[in-house]
Amino acid sequence: MNPLPTADQQPTRSARPRPRRTRIAGAVDMRVRLVQGLALLSTGTLAGAFGYGAANLVPTFNAIPLDMRLSFHSQLMQMNGITMQGAMGISALSALVLAAMTHGRSRRLAGGAGLLALASFLITRLGNVPINGRIKQWAATSAPADHAEILARWEAFNHARTGAAFAAFALLILLSLRGVEAGRTTAGRQQ
């Protein structure tokens, strides 16, 4: 029977060299977690901002006189332009980078979130922004006879982009809850 080694004979954790592939895998996992954190933060911010707008701003727009709404809407969209488009861009890009860094179901969830964030951007640029330009003109002059229909279309686009942002955030939450499958081979390198 072999006697147990004494404390001075047992190698300590720090004395054993860490295998190279473990260090590489740890670095890959850390990068994946950082990108996932950025995707969650930016997409959550995007969904929260759109959700606040849908739940609070749009009903307020509908409750105040039209001339006040047009002035406020124009000013708000001017202020939101850079921040909201930046949040949409960071959300889409970080989720798509996360998809490229992962595999399996993680890749599909992150990719779906990236495409939904991209959809919110496209809905905004192609749907809401052109109407915002018209609203800005109306604020300086007057609204046309069919303004209610155009404002209703703006609200429909707003609901669509809000839904896309919330769905993207939900996919990233699901990915976070189930754990990310980092894309690497047995040697620890990324696939």
mmCIF file of C-alpha atoms in Angstrom:
data_model
loop_
_atom_site.group_PDB
_atom_site.id
_atom_site.type_symbol
_atom_site.label_atom_id
_atom_site.label_comp_id
_atom_site.label_asym_id
_atom_site.label_seq_id
_atom_site.Cartn_x
_atom_site.Cartn_y
_atom_site.Cartn_z
ATOM 1 C CA MET A 1 0.000 0.000 0.000
ATOM 2 C CA ASN A 2 1.341 3.434 -0.933
ATOM 3 C CA PRO A 3 1.498 5.896 1.897
ATOM 4 C CA LEU A 4 -0.170 9.249 1.349
ATOM 5 C CA PRO A 5 2.316 11.971 0.433
ATOM 6 C CA THR A 6 3.048 14.493 3.114
ATOM 7 C CA ALA A 7 2.107 18.147 2.733
ATOM 8 C CA ASP A 8 5.621 19.097 1.607
ATOM 9 C CA GLN A 9 5.549 16.375 -1.097
ATOM 10 C CA GLN A 10 2.202 17.366 -2.617
ATOM 11 C CA PRO A 11 2.406 19.877 -5.445
ATOM 12 C CA THR A 12 0.537 23.081 -4.752
ATOM 13 C CA ARG A 13 -1.937 24.535 -7.227
ATOM 14 C CA SER A 14 0.351 27.423 -8.069
ATOM 15 C CA ALA A 15 3.337 25.117 -8.512
ATOM 16 C CA ARG A 16 1.618 23.118 -11.267
ATOM 17 C CA PRO A 17 1.785 24.841 -14.629
ATOM 18 C CA ARG A 18 -1.587 25.511 -16.135
ATOM 19 C CA PRO A 19 -1.988 23.751 -19.492
ATOM 20 C CA ARG A 20 -1.892 26.100 -22.494
ATOM 21 C CA ARG A 21 -5.242 24.966 -23.834
ATOM 22 C CA THR A 22 -6.946 25.775 -20.511
ATOM 23 C CA ARG A 23 -5.561 29.336 -20.618
ATOM 24 C CA ILE A 24 -6.775 29.752 -24.198
ATOM 25 C CA ALA A 25 -10.188 28.320 -23.347
ATOM 26 C CA GLY A 26 -10.413 30.648 -20.341
ATOM 27 C CA ALA A 27 -9.586 33.669 -22.510
ATOM 28 C CA VAL A 28 -12.184 32.621 -25.100
ATOM 29 C CA ASP A 29 -14.798 32.138 -22.388
ATOM 30 C CA MET A 30 -13.999 35.575 -20.901
ATOM 31 C CA ARG A 31 -14.352 37.283 -24.295
ATOM 32 C CA VAL A 32 -17.642 35.491 -24.896
ATOM 33 C CA ARG A 33 -18.933 36.587 -21.477
ATOM 34 C CA LEU A 34 -17.867 40.198 -22.108
ATOM 35 C CA VAL A 35 -19.587 40.294 -25.505
ATOM 36 C CA GLN A 36 -22.643 38.637 -24.002
ATOM 37 C CA GLY A 37 -22.718 41.261 -21.252
ATOM 38 C CA LEU A 38 -22.517 44.072 -23.807
ATOM 39 C CA ALA A 39 -25.285 42.468 -25.867
ATOM 40 C CA LEU A 40 -27.514 42.113 -22.806
ATOM 41 C CA LEU A 41 -26.836 45.665 -21.612
ATOM 42 C CA SER A 42 -27.386 47.360 -24.956
ATOM 43 C CA THR A 43 -30.413 45.274 -25.940
ATOM 44 C CA GLY A 44 -31.979 45.699 -22.502
ATOM 45 C CA THR A 45 -31.443 49.451 -22.737
ATOM 46 C CA LEU A 46 -32.991 49.468 -26.208
ATOM 47 C CA ALA A 47 -36.015 47.426 -25.145
ATOM 48 C CA GLY A 48 -36.454 49.579 -22.040
ATOM 49 C CA ALA A 49 -36.302 52.842 -23.990
ATOM 50 C CA PHE A 50 -38.744 51.623 -26.629
ATOM 51 C CA GLY A 51 -40.976 50.141 -23.937
ATOM 52 C CA TYR A 52 -41.056 53.423 -22.018
ATOM 53 C CA GLY A 53 -41.919 55.265 -25.218
ATOM 54 C CA ALA A 54 -44.724 52.855 -26.104
ATOM 55 C CA ALA A 55 -46.172 52.770 -22.586
ATOM 56 C CA ASN A 56 -45.799 56.447 -21.645
ATOM 57 C CA LEU A 57 -44.840 58.783 -24.487
ATOM 58 C CA VAL A 58 -47.283 57.594 -27.143
ATOM 59 C CA PRO A 59 -50.328 57.794 -24.833
ATOM 60 C CA THR A 60 -49.145 61.268 -23.765
ATOM 61 C CA PHE A 61 -48.768 62.273 -27.426
ATOM 62 C CA ASN A 62 -52.372 61.209 -27.972
ATOM 63 C CA ALA A 63 -53.677 63.065 -24.901
ATOM 64 C CA ILE A 64 -52.295 66.540 -25.670
ATOM 65 C CA PRO A 65 -53.306 69.022 -28.378
ATOM 66 C CA LEU A 66 -51.895 68.277 -31.841
ATOM 67 C CA ASP A 67 -49.708 71.400 -32.094
ATOM 68 C CA MET A 68 -48.076 70.580 -28.751
ATOM 69 C CA ARG A 69 -47.563 66.956 -29.808
ATOM 70 C CA LEU A 70 -45.918 67.960 -33.080
ATOM 71 C CA SER A 71 -43.502 70.360 -31.358
ATOM 72 C CA PHE A 72 -42.636 67.909 -28.609
ATOM 73 C CA HIS A 73 -42.373 64.959 -31.004
ATOM 74 C CA SER A 74 -39.994 66.874 -33.291
ATOM 75 C CA GLN A 75 -37.739 67.918 -30.426
ATOM 76 C CA LEU A 76 -37.758 64.448 -28.862
ATOM 77 C CA MET A 77 -36.829 62.756 -32.128
ATOM 78 C CA GLN A 78 -33.957 65.191 -32.611
ATOM 79 C CA MET A 79 -32.612 64.297 -29.163
ATOM 80 C CA ASN A 80 -33.223 60.553 -29.616
ATOM 81 C CA GLY A 81 -31.650 60.316 -33.060
ATOM 82 C CA ILE A 82 -28.076 59.534 -32.072
ATOM 83 C CA THR A 83 -28.690 57.684 -28.803
ATOM 84 C CA MET A 84 -31.393 55.325 -30.052
ATOM 85 C CA GLN A 85 -29.660 54.533 -33.329
ATOM 86 C CA GLY A 86 -26.444 53.959 -31.392
ATOM 87 C CA ALA A 87 -28.223 51.571 -29.022
ATOM 88 C CA MET A 88 -29.757 49.710 -31.970
ATOM 89 C CA GLY A 89 -26.378 49.452 -33.694
ATOM 90 C CA ILE A 90 -24.533 48.239 -30.594
ATOM 91 C CA SER A 91 -27.334 45.762 -29.834
ATOM 92 C CA ALA A 92 -27.278 44.252 -33.318
ATOM 93 C CA LEU A 93 -23.508 44.207 -33.632
ATOM 94 C CA SER A 94 -22.786 42.738 -30.193
ATOM 95 C CA ALA A 95 -25.425 40.008 -30.595
ATOM 96 C CA LEU A 96 -24.114 39.086 -34.060
ATOM 97 C CA VAL A 97 -20.516 38.999 -32.770
ATOM 98 C CA LEU A 98 -21.734 36.769 -29.938
ATOM 99 C CA ALA A 99 -23.324 34.479 -32.534
ATOM 100 C CA ALA A 100 -20.004 34.265 -34.388
ATOM 101 C CA MET A 101 -18.193 33.366 -31.142
ATOM 102 C CA THR A 102 -20.561 30.571 -30.142
ATOM 103 C CA HIS A 103 -22.008 27.398 -31.627
ATOM 104 C CA GLY A 104 -25.119 25.262 -31.534
ATOM 105 C CA ARG A 105 -28.215 26.635 -29.885
ATOM 106 C CA SER A 106 -26.252 29.565 -28.450
ATOM 107 C CA ARG A 107 -25.354 30.682 -31.964
ATOM 108 C CA ARG A 108 -28.988 30.476 -33.085
ATOM 109 C CA LEU A 109 -30.265 32.435 -30.076
ATOM 110 C CA ALA A 110 -27.602 35.147 -30.359
ATOM 111 C CA GLY A 111 -28.035 35.334 -34.141
ATOM 112 C CA GLY A 112 -31.803 35.648 -33.761
ATOM 113 C CA ALA A 113 -31.334 38.435 -31.223
ATOM 114 C CA GLY A 114 -28.927 40.221 -33.573
ATOM 115 C CA LEU A 115 -31.371 39.970 -36.474
ATOM 116 C CA LEU A 116 -34.233 41.261 -34.304
ATOM 117 C CA ALA A 117 -32.125 44.225 -33.159
ATOM 118 C CA LEU A 118 -31.265 44.863 -36.812
ATOM 119 C CA ALA A 119 -34.987 44.668 -37.629
ATOM 120 C CA SER A 120 -35.725 47.336 -35.011
ATOM 121 C CA PHE A 121 -33.100 49.544 -36.669
ATOM 122 C CA LEU A 122 -34.542 48.988 -40.151
ATOM 123 C CA ILE A 123 -38.118 49.580 -38.980
ATOM 124 C CA THR A 124 -36.975 52.826 -37.398
ATOM 125 C CA ARG A 125 -34.947 54.041 -40.393
ATOM 126 C CA LEU A 126 -37.459 53.027 -43.043
ATOM 127 C CA GLY A 127 -40.712 53.545 -41.138
ATOM 128 C CA ASN A 128 -40.472 55.984 -38.238
ATOM 129 C CA VAL A 129 -37.713 58.340 -39.435
ATOM 130 C CA PRO A 130 -39.448 59.409 -42.673
ATOM 131 C CA ILE A 131 -42.633 60.142 -40.725
ATOM 132 C CA ASN A 132 -40.583 62.045 -38.125
ATOM 133 C CA GLY A 133 -39.383 64.275 -40.973
ATOM 134 C CA ARG A 134 -42.966 64.977 -41.971
ATOM 135 C CA ILE A 135 -43.936 65.704 -38.359
ATOM 136 C CA LYS A 136 -41.085 68.208 -38.148
ATOM 137 C CA GLN A 137 -42.469 69.989 -41.222
ATOM 138 C CA TRP A 138 -45.975 69.973 -39.747
ATOM 139 C CA ALA A 139 -44.677 71.531 -36.523
ATOM 140 C CA ALA A 140 -43.342 74.455 -38.569
ATOM 141 C CA THR A 141 -46.457 74.768 -40.758
ATOM 142 C CA SER A 142 -49.628 72.746 -40.173
ATOM 143 C CA ALA A 143 -50.686 69.101 -40.250
ATOM 144 C CA PRO A 144 -52.411 67.759 -43.371
ATOM 145 C CA ALA A 145 -55.972 66.444 -43.348
ATOM 146 C CA ASP A 146 -54.768 62.815 -43.227
ATOM 147 C CA HIS A 147 -52.415 63.407 -40.275
ATOM 148 C CA ALA A 148 -54.273 60.957 -37.999
ATOM 149 C CA GLU A 149 -53.657 58.104 -40.448
ATOM 150 C CA ILE A 150 -49.968 58.992 -40.750
ATOM 151 C CA LEU A 151 -49.556 59.238 -36.966
ATOM 152 C CA ALA A 152 -51.297 55.863 -36.589
ATOM 153 C CA ARG A 153 -48.776 54.404 -39.063
ATOM 154 C CA TRP A 154 -45.937 55.881 -36.968
ATOM 155 C CA GLU A 155 -47.418 54.174 -33.894
ATOM 156 C CA ALA A 156 -47.660 50.837 -35.748
ATOM 157 C CA PHE A 157 -43.979 51.092 -36.678
ATOM 158 C CA ASN A 158 -43.212 52.029 -33.080
ATOM 159 C CA HIS A 159 -45.009 48.913 -31.785
ATOM 160 C CA ALA A 160 -43.166 46.718 -34.318
ATOM 161 C CA ARG A 161 -39.715 48.023 -33.388
ATOM 162 C CA THR A 162 -40.552 47.784 -29.675
ATOM 163 C CA GLY A 163 -41.650 44.166 -30.123
ATOM 164 C CA ALA A 164 -38.474 43.348 -32.056
ATOM 165 C CA ALA A 165 -36.291 44.907 -29.346
ATOM 166 C CA PHE A 166 -38.110 43.032 -26.559
ATOM 167 C CA ALA A 167 -37.852 39.742 -28.470
ATOM 168 C CA ALA A 168 -34.107 40.303 -28.990
ATOM 169 C CA PHE A 169 -33.652 40.988 -25.289
ATOM 170 C CA ALA A 170 -35.713 37.903 -24.369
ATOM 171 C CA LEU A 171 -33.528 35.685 -26.586
ATOM 172 C CA LEU A 172 -30.379 37.026 -24.930
ATOM 173 C CA ILE A 173 -31.882 36.465 -21.470
ATOM 174 C CA LEU A 174 -32.730 32.887 -22.469
ATOM 175 C CA LEU A 175 -29.177 32.417 -23.729
ATOM 176 C CA SER A 176 -27.827 33.802 -20.459
ATOM 177 C CA LEU A 177 -30.026 31.510 -18.362
ATOM 178 C CA ARG A 178 -29.087 28.360 -20.267
ATOM 179 C CA GLY A 179 -25.372 29.154 -20.553
ATOM 180 C CA VAL A 180 -23.308 30.006 -23.594
ATOM 181 C CA GLU A 181 -21.650 27.326 -25.674
ATOM 182 C CA ALA A 182 -18.382 28.967 -26.676
ATOM 183 C CA GLY A 183 -17.174 27.864 -30.075
ATOM 184 C CA ARG A 184 -13.881 26.010 -29.615
ATOM 185 C CA THR A 185 -12.225 22.776 -30.579
ATOM 186 C CA THR A 186 -10.793 20.266 -28.161
ATOM 187 C CA ALA A 187 -7.477 22.098 -28.320
ATOM 188 C CA GLY A 188 -9.183 25.181 -26.912
ATOM 189 C CA ARG A 189 -9.048 27.245 -30.095
ATOM 190 C CA GLN A 190 -12.095 28.995 -31.461
ATOM 191 C CA GLN A 191 -13.898 27.251 -34.282
#
